[in-house]
Amino acid sequence: MTESREQVRARAEALADWHTELMEGLVELRERHGLTQDDVAKRMGVSQPAVSQLERAEANPTLLSVRRYALAVGARLRTEVISDLEPVHVAQPEGSRSWTTPRTVDSADVSWGRAVKDTVYT
């Protein structure tokens, strides 16, 4: 599949928006749970400035860092990737628990019919 620069750029922007919304949701959850950045840093085994950097929209954390942050604030992430051709589901680890209050974050590149959906479970 060959994509134009505009199509790639639009998809990249949609993914960046998704990341921003995801991190905003996790920070909101941290605050709702009454946790400080220092509390989260101790739970993650990192410094408070590292947590501050992770929370900033311009940061480019690894998926592992985001998952560790989510765990530290009392959440887990479930990601679903949908391609143009067929859905690909990322399975939860065996024995993982279910949560009942999801907050869904969605971003989509409508021109390509692609969507990335992430649900933060609290």
Coordinates of N, CA and C in Angstrom, one line a residue:
M1 N 0.9 -1.2 0.0 CA 0.0 0.0 0.0 C 0.9 1.2 0.0
T2 N 0.7 2.1 -1.0 CA 1.5 3.3 -1.1 C 0.6 4.5 -0.6
E3 N 1.2 5.3 0.3 CA 0.5 6.4 0.9 C 1.2 7.7 0.5
S4 N 0.5 8.8 0.3 CA 1.0 10.1 0.0 C 1.5 10.7 1.3
R5 N 2.4 11.7 1.2 CA 2.9 12.4 2.4 C 1.7 13.0 3.2
E6 N 0.7 13.5 2.5 CA -0.4 14.1 3.3 C -1.2 13.0 4.1
Q7 N -1.3 11.8 3.5 CA -2.0 10.7 4.2 C -1.2 10.3 5.4
V8 N 0.1 10.1 5.2 CA 1.0 9.7 6.3 C 0.9 10.8 7.4
R9 N 1.0 12.1 7.0 CA 1.0 13.2 8.0 C -0.4 13.2 8.7
A10 N -1.5 13.0 8.0 CA -2.8 13.0 8.7 C -2.9 11.9 9.7
R11 N -2.3 10.7 9.4 CA -2.4 9.6 10.3 C -1.5 9.8 11.5
A12 N -0.3 10.4 11.2 CA 0.6 10.7 12.3 C 0.0 11.8 13.3
E13 N -0.7 12.7 12.7 CA -1.4 13.7 13.6 C -2.5 13.1 14.4
A14 N -3.2 12.1 13.8 CA -4.3 11.4 14.6 C -3.7 10.6 15.7
L15 N -2.5 10.0 15.5 CA -1.9 9.2 16.5 C -1.3 10.1 17.6
A16 N -0.8 11.3 17.3 CA -0.3 12.3 18.2 C -1.5 12.8 19.1
D17 N -2.6 13.1 18.5 CA -3.8 13.5 19.2 C -4.2 12.4 20.2
W18 N -4.2 11.1 19.7 CA -4.6 10.0 20.6 C -3.7 10.0 21.8
H19 N -2.4 10.1 21.6 CA -1.4 10.1 22.7 C -1.7 11.2 23.7
T20 N -1.9 12.4 23.2 CA -2.2 13.5 24.1 C -3.5 13.3 24.9
E21 N -4.5 12.8 24.3 CA -5.8 12.5 25.0 C -5.6 11.4 26.0
L22 N -4.8 10.4 25.7 CA -4.5 9.3 26.6 C -3.8 9.8 27.8
M23 N -2.8 10.6 27.6 CA -2.0 11.1 28.8 C -2.8 12.1 29.6
E24 N -3.6 12.9 29.0 CA -4.5 13.8 29.7 C -5.5 13.0 30.6
G25 N -6.0 11.9 30.1 CA -6.9 11.1 30.8 C -6.2 10.4 32.0
L26 N -5.0 10.0 31.8 CA -4.2 9.4 32.9 C -3.8 10.4 34.0
V27 N -3.5 11.6 33.6 CA -3.2 12.7 34.6 C -4.4 13.0 35.3
E28 N -5.5 13.1 34.6 CA -6.8 13.4 35.3 C -7.1 12.3 36.3
L29 N -6.9 11.1 36.0 CA -7.1 10.0 36.9 C -6.2 10.1 38.1
R30 N -4.9 10.4 37.9 CA -3.9 10.6 39.0 C -4.5 11.6 40.0
E31 N -4.9 12.8 39.4 CA -5.4 13.8 40.3 C -6.7 13.4 41.0
R32 N -7.6 12.7 40.3 CA -8.8 12.3 40.9 C -8.5 11.3 42.1
H33 N -7.5 10.5 42.0 CA -7.1 9.6 43.0 C -6.3 10.3 44.1
G34 N -6.0 11.6 44.0 CA -5.3 12.3 45.0 C -3.8 12.0 45.1
L35 N -3.3 11.6 43.9 CA -1.8 11.3 43.9 C -1.1 12.4 43.3
T36 N 0.1 12.7 43.9 CA 1.0 13.7 43.4 C 2.0 13.0 42.4
Q37 N 2.7 13.9 41.7 CA 3.7 13.3 40.8 C 4.8 12.6 41.6
D38 N 5.1 13.1 42.8 CA 6.1 12.4 43.6 C 5.6 11.0 44.0
D39 N 4.3 10.9 44.4 CA 3.7 9.6 44.7 C 3.8 8.6 43.6
V40 N 3.5 9.1 42.4 CA 3.6 8.2 41.2 C 5.1 7.8 40.9
A41 N 6.0 8.8 41.1 CA 7.4 8.5 40.9 C 7.9 7.4 41.8
K42 N 7.5 7.5 43.1 CA 7.9 6.4 44.0 C 7.3 5.1 43.6
R43 N 6.1 5.0 43.1 CA 5.5 3.8 42.7 C 6.2 3.2 41.5
M44 N 6.6 4.1 40.6 CA 7.3 3.7 39.4 C 8.8 3.4 39.5
G45 N 9.3 3.9 40.6 CA 10.8 3.8 40.9 C 11.6 4.7 40.0
V46 N 11.0 5.9 39.8 CA 11.7 7.0 39.0 C 11.7 8.3 39.8
S47 N 12.3 9.3 39.2 CA 12.2 10.6 39.9 C 11.0 11.4 39.5
Q48 N 10.6 12.4 40.4 CA 9.5 13.2 40.1 C 9.6 14.0 38.8
P49 N 10.9 14.5 38.4 CA 11.0 15.2 37.1 C 10.7 14.2 36.0
A50 N 11.1 12.9 36.1 CA 10.8 12.0 35.1 C 9.3 11.8 34.8
V51 N 8.5 11.8 35.9 CA 7.0 11.8 35.8 C 6.5 13.0 35.2
S52 N 7.0 14.2 35.6 CA 6.6 15.4 35.0 C 6.9 15.4 33.5
Q53 N 8.0 15.0 33.1 CA 8.3 14.9 31.7 C 7.4 13.9 30.9
L54 N 7.1 12.8 31.5 CA 6.1 11.8 31.0 C 4.8 12.4 30.8
E55 N 4.3 13.3 31.7 CA 3.0 13.9 31.6 C 2.9 15.0 30.6
R56 N 4.0 15.6 30.2 CA 3.9 16.7 29.2 C 3.6 16.1 27.8
A57 N 2.8 16.9 27.1 CA 2.3 16.4 25.8 C 3.5 16.3 24.8
E58 N 4.6 17.0 24.9 CA 5.6 17.0 24.0 C 6.6 15.8 24.3
A59 N 6.4 15.1 25.4 CA 7.2 13.9 25.7 C 6.9 12.8 24.7
N60 N 7.9 11.9 24.5 CA 7.7 10.8 23.6 C 8.0 9.5 24.4
P61 N 7.2 9.1 25.3 CA 7.5 8.0 26.2 C 7.3 6.7 25.4
T62 N 7.9 5.6 25.9 CA 7.7 4.3 25.3 C 6.3 3.8 25.8
L63 N 5.8 2.8 25.1 CA 4.5 2.2 25.6 C 4.7 1.6 27.0
L64 N 5.8 1.0 27.2 CA 6.1 0.5 28.5 C 6.0 1.5 29.6
S65 N 6.6 2.7 29.4 CA 6.5 3.8 30.4 C 5.1 4.2 30.6
V66 N 4.3 4.3 29.6 CA 2.9 4.7 29.7 C 2.1 3.6 30.5
R67 N 2.4 2.4 30.2 CA 1.7 1.3 31.0 C 2.1 1.3 32.5
R68 N 3.4 1.6 32.7 CA 3.9 1.6 34.1 C 3.2 2.8 34.9
Y69 N 3.1 3.9 34.2 CA 2.4 5.1 34.7 C 1.0 4.8 35.0
A70 N 0.3 4.1 34.1 CA -1.1 3.7 34.3 C -1.2 2.9 35.5
L71 N -0.4 1.9 35.7 CA -0.4 1.0 36.8 C -0.2 1.8 38.1
A72 N 0.7 2.7 38.1 CA 1.0 3.6 39.3 C -0.2 4.4 39.7
V73 N -1.0 4.8 38.7 CA -2.2 5.7 39.1 C -3.5 4.8 39.3
G74 N -3.3 3.5 39.2 CA -4.5 2.7 39.4 C -5.3 2.4 38.2
A75 N -4.7 2.2 37.1 CA -5.4 1.9 35.8 C -4.6 0.9 35.0
R76 N -5.2 0.3 34.1 CA -4.6 -0.5 33.1 C -5.1 0.0 31.7
L77 N -4.3 -0.3 30.7 CA -4.6 0.1 29.4 C -5.0 -1.1 28.5
R78 N -5.9 -0.9 27.6 CA -6.2 -1.9 26.6 C -6.2 -1.2 25.3
T79 N -5.5 -1.7 24.3 CA -5.3 -1.0 23.0 C -5.9 -1.9 21.9
E80 N -6.6 -1.3 21.0 CA -7.1 -2.0 19.9 C -6.6 -1.2 18.6
V81 N -6.0 -1.9 17.7 CA -5.5 -1.3 16.5 C -6.4 -1.8 15.4
I82 N -7.0 -0.9 14.6 CA -7.8 -1.3 13.5 C -7.2 -0.8 12.2
S83 N -6.9 -1.7 11.3 CA -6.3 -1.4 10.0 C -7.4 -1.2 8.9
D84 N -7.0 -0.8 7.7 CA -7.9 -0.7 6.6 C -8.4 -2.1 6.2
L85 N -7.7 -3.1 6.4 CA -8.0 -4.4 5.9 C -8.8 -5.3 6.9
E86 N -8.2 -5.4 8.1 CA -8.8 -6.2 9.1 C -8.4 -5.7 10.5
P87 N -9.3 -6.0 11.5 CA -8.9 -5.6 12.9 C -7.8 -6.5 13.5
V88 N -7.0 -5.9 14.3 CA -6.0 -6.6 15.0 C -6.2 -6.3 16.5
H89 N -6.4 -7.3 17.3 CA -6.7 -7.1 18.7 C -5.4 -7.5 19.5
V90 N -5.1 -6.6 20.4 CA -4.0 -6.9 21.3 C -4.6 -7.5 22.5
A91 N -4.2 -8.7 22.8 CA -4.8 -9.5 23.9 C -4.3 -9.0 25.2
Q92 N -5.2 -9.0 26.2 CA -4.8 -8.7 27.6 C -4.0 -9.9 28.1
P93 N -3.0 -9.7 29.1 CA -2.3 -10.8 29.6 C -3.3 -11.8 30.3
E94 N -2.9 -13.0 30.3 CA -3.8 -14.1 30.9 C -3.9 -13.8 32.4
G95 N -5.1 -13.9 32.9 CA -5.4 -13.7 34.3 C -5.6 -12.2 34.6
S96 N -5.6 -11.3 33.7 CA -5.8 -9.9 34.0 C -7.2 -9.7 34.4
R97 N -7.4 -8.8 35.3 CA -8.7 -8.5 35.9 C -9.5 -7.6 35.0
S98 N -10.8 -7.5 35.2 CA -11.7 -6.6 34.5 C -12.1 -5.4 35.4
W99 N -12.3 -4.3 34.7 CA -12.8 -3.1 35.5 C -14.1 -2.7 34.9
T100 N -14.8 -2.0 35.6 CA -16.2 -1.6 35.2 C -16.4 -0.2 34.8
T101 N -15.4 0.7 35.0 CA -15.6 2.1 34.7 C -14.7 2.5 33.6
P102 N -14.9 2.2 32.3 CA -14.0 2.7 31.3 C -14.1 4.1 30.9
R103 N -13.0 4.7 30.6 CA -13.0 6.1 30.0 C -12.3 5.9 28.7
T104 N -13.0 6.1 27.6 CA -12.5 5.8 26.2 C -11.9 7.0 25.6
V105 N -10.8 6.8 25.0 CA -10.1 7.9 24.3 C -10.0 7.4 22.8
D106 N -10.5 8.2 21.9 CA -10.6 7.8 20.5 C -9.9 8.8 19.6
S107 N -9.1 8.4 18.6 CA -8.6 9.2 17.6 C -8.8 8.5 16.3
A108 N -9.1 9.1 15.2 CA -9.3 8.4 14.0 C -8.8 9.3 12.8
D109 N -8.3 8.6 11.8 CA -8.0 9.3 10.6 C -9.1 8.9 9.6
V110 N -10.1 9.7 9.5 CA -11.3 9.3 8.8 C -11.0 9.1 7.3
S111 N -10.1 9.8 6.7 CA -9.8 9.7 5.3 C -9.3 8.3 5.0
W112 N -8.7 7.6 5.9 CA -8.2 6.3 5.7 C -9.0 5.2 6.4
G113 N -10.0 5.6 7.2 CA -10.8 4.6 7.9 C -10.0 3.9 9.0
R114 N -9.0 4.5 9.5 CA -8.2 3.9 10.5 C -8.6 4.5 11.9
A115 N -8.5 3.7 12.9 CA -8.8 4.2 14.2 C -7.9 3.6 15.2
V116 N -7.6 4.3 16.2 CA -6.9 3.8 17.3 C -7.7 4.1 18.6
K117 N -8.1 3.1 19.3 CA -8.9 3.3 20.5 C -8.2 2.8 21.7
D118 N -8.2 3.5 22.7 CA -7.5 3.1 24.0 C -8.5 3.3 25.1
T119 N -8.7 2.4 25.9 CA -9.6 2.5 27.1 C -8.8 2.4 28.3
V120 N -9.0 3.4 29.2 CA -8.3 3.4 30.5 C -9.3 2.9 31.5
Y121 N -9.0 1.8 32.2 CA -9.9 1.2 33.1 C -9.5 1.6 34.5
T122 N -10.4 2.1 35.3 CA -10.1 2.5 36.7 C -10.8 1.5 37.7

